[in-house]
Amino acid sequence: MNADERTIFKKIIDREISADIVYEDEHCLAFRDIAPQAPTHVLLIPKRELRSMDDVTDSERELLGHMMAVISQLARDLGISEGYRVVTNCGAGAGQEVNHLHFHILAGRKMQWPPG
Ligand code: AMP
């Protein structure tokens, strides 16, 4: 892939852009959102370059299962287990701005339902 086609999240993985990283392993990376929408707002991304949930197939079963377990552990580590929301925006119509799959982990304020 051409260097210019890489998303900002890929550049964070490659350490070309700094981020406030809260968790990393060989498969995924979590860092604080630069424009937090709640007192705690962390993004969890796979290191594999998947553009969105739309790219997910059964081949990603292990990766996605692992990431769900990481979210659960992160919630404990961040002290938000009593109430948090996990969101992924898929496609421009859902408000996706960065075309690298990411899970928003939001906590620390009352959440509304239905979401906007
Ligand atoms: P989405 O709209 O679902 O694609 O979410 C993209 C998120 O990435 C937004 O919440 C942005 O605030 C966040 N974001 C964009 N650039 C950065 C960055 N350099 N570091 C951390 N978060 C970022």
Short mmCIF file of N, CA, C and O and ligand atoms in Angstrom, two decimals, residues 8-9 12 17-20 31-37 41 43 87-90 94-100 102 104, ligand 1:
data_model
loop_
_atom_site.label_atom_id
_atom_site.label_comp_id
_atom_site.label_asym_id
_atom_site.label_seq_id
_atom_site.Cartn_x
_atom_site.Cartn_y
_atom_site.Cartn_z
N ILE A 8 -4.84 7.42 9.41
CA ILE A 8 -4.19 7.98 10.60
C ILE A 8 -3.99 6.89 11.67
O ILE A 8 -2.99 6.91 12.40
N PHE A 9 -4.89 5.92 11.71
CA PHE A 9 -4.73 4.86 12.71
C PHE A 9 -3.57 3.94 12.35
O PHE A 9 -2.86 3.46 13.23
N ILE A 12 -0.59 5.57 13.51
CA ILE A 12 -0.42 5.40 14.97
C ILE A 12 0.19 4.02 15.25
O ILE A 12 1.12 3.90 16.06
N ILE A 17 2.64 8.73 14.16
CA ILE A 17 1.84 9.74 14.84
C ILE A 17 1.71 9.27 16.28
O ILE A 17 1.48 8.08 16.53
N SER A 18 1.86 10.18 17.22
CA SER A 18 1.80 9.76 18.62
C SER A 18 0.36 9.66 19.08
O SER A 18 -0.55 10.30 18.52
N ALA A 19 0.15 8.83 20.07
CA ALA A 19 -1.18 8.67 20.66
C ALA A 19 -0.98 8.28 22.12
O ALA A 19 0.11 7.82 22.51
N ASP A 20 -2.03 8.48 22.90
CA ASP A 20 -2.00 8.11 24.32
C ASP A 20 -2.43 6.65 24.43
O ASP A 20 -3.61 6.34 24.61
N PHE A 31 -5.99 3.27 22.36
CA PHE A 31 -5.48 4.60 22.70
C PHE A 31 -6.65 5.54 22.95
O PHE A 31 -7.78 5.29 22.52
N ARG A 32 -6.37 6.63 23.65
CA ARG A 32 -7.44 7.58 23.99
C ARG A 32 -7.82 8.41 22.77
O ARG A 32 -6.94 8.85 22.01
N ASP A 33 -9.13 8.59 22.59
CA ASP A 33 -9.64 9.40 21.47
C ASP A 33 -9.17 10.85 21.65
O ASP A 33 -9.21 11.40 22.76
N ILE A 34 -8.76 11.46 20.56
CA ILE A 34 -8.23 12.83 20.60
C ILE A 34 -9.35 13.85 20.87
O ILE A 34 -9.07 14.96 21.32
N ALA A 35 -10.59 13.49 20.60
CA ALA A 35 -11.73 14.38 20.83
C ALA A 35 -12.78 13.61 21.64
O ALA A 35 -13.81 13.20 21.11
N PRO A 36 -12.50 13.40 22.92
CA PRO A 36 -13.34 12.49 23.73
C PRO A 36 -14.79 12.94 23.83
O PRO A 36 -15.07 14.11 24.05
N GLN A 37 -15.68 11.98 23.67
CA GLN A 37 -17.13 12.22 23.76
C GLN A 37 -17.68 11.79 25.11
O GLN A 37 -18.90 11.79 25.32
N HIS A 41 -12.88 7.77 26.90
CA HIS A 41 -13.18 7.48 25.48
C HIS A 41 -11.90 6.90 24.87
O HIS A 41 -10.94 7.62 24.58
N LEU A 43 -10.23 4.11 21.97
CA LEU A 43 -10.44 3.41 20.69
C LEU A 43 -9.60 2.15 20.69
O LEU A 43 -8.41 2.20 21.03
N VAL A 87 -19.00 0.95 20.70
CA VAL A 87 -19.64 1.37 19.45
C VAL A 87 -18.66 1.22 18.30
O VAL A 87 -17.48 1.54 18.44
N THR A 88 -19.17 0.73 17.16
CA THR A 88 -18.37 0.85 15.93
C THR A 88 -19.25 1.46 14.85
O THR A 88 -20.38 1.01 14.64
N ASN A 89 -18.77 2.52 14.24
CA ASN A 89 -19.48 3.16 13.14
C ASN A 89 -19.01 2.50 11.86
O ASN A 89 -17.80 2.46 11.59
N CYS A 90 -19.95 2.01 11.07
CA CYS A 90 -19.60 1.30 9.84
C CYS A 90 -20.14 2.07 8.64
O CYS A 90 -21.35 2.08 8.41
N ALA A 94 -23.09 5.98 8.85
CA ALA A 94 -23.12 5.79 10.31
C ALA A 94 -22.16 6.74 11.01
O ALA A 94 -22.02 6.67 12.24
N GLY A 95 -21.49 7.59 10.24
CA GLY A 95 -20.59 8.56 10.84
C GLY A 95 -19.14 8.12 10.91
O GLY A 95 -18.34 8.75 11.60
N GLN A 96 -18.79 7.05 10.19
CA GLN A 96 -17.39 6.61 10.21
C GLN A 96 -16.51 7.61 9.46
O GLN A 96 -16.80 7.95 8.31
N GLU A 97 -15.46 8.08 10.13
CA GLU A 97 -14.56 9.06 9.52
C GLU A 97 -13.20 8.47 9.21
O GLU A 97 -12.52 8.92 8.28
N VAL A 98 -12.76 7.50 10.00
CA VAL A 98 -11.45 6.88 9.78
C VAL A 98 -11.69 5.45 9.29
O VAL A 98 -12.33 4.64 9.98
N ASN A 99 -11.17 5.16 8.09
CA ASN A 99 -11.46 3.87 7.46
C ASN A 99 -10.49 2.78 7.89
O ASN A 99 -9.81 2.15 7.07
N HIS A 100 -10.43 2.60 9.19
CA HIS A 100 -9.70 1.48 9.80
C HIS A 100 -10.60 1.04 10.95
O HIS A 100 -10.92 1.86 11.83
N HIS A 102 -12.50 0.26 14.11
CA HIS A 102 -12.22 0.66 15.49
C HIS A 102 -13.46 0.56 16.33
O HIS A 102 -14.58 0.79 15.86
N HIS A 104 -15.17 2.13 19.64
CA HIS A 104 -15.16 3.19 20.65
C HIS A 104 -15.58 2.56 21.98
O HIS A 104 -16.59 1.83 22.04
P1 AMP B 1 -15.34 7.39 13.58
O1 AMP B 1 -16.10 8.67 13.37
O2 AMP B 1 -16.16 6.27 14.15
O3 AMP B 1 -14.55 7.00 12.36
O4 AMP B 1 -14.30 7.72 14.74
C1 AMP B 1 -13.03 8.22 14.50
C2 AMP B 1 -12.51 8.70 15.83
O5 AMP B 1 -11.11 8.85 15.73
C3 AMP B 1 -13.08 10.04 16.28
O6 AMP B 1 -13.72 9.88 17.55
C4 AMP B 1 -11.85 10.95 16.36
O7 AMP B 1 -11.93 11.87 17.42
C5 AMP B 1 -10.74 9.94 16.56
N1 AMP B 1 -9.42 10.37 16.11
C6 AMP B 1 -9.09 10.93 14.92
N2 AMP B 1 -7.77 11.16 14.86
C7 AMP B 1 -7.24 10.72 16.05
C8 AMP B 1 -5.93 10.69 16.59
N3 AMP B 1 -4.86 11.16 15.93
N4 AMP B 1 -5.76 10.17 17.84
C9 AMP B 1 -6.83 9.71 18.53
N5 AMP B 1 -8.09 9.71 18.06
C10 AMP B 1 -8.30 10.22 16.84
#
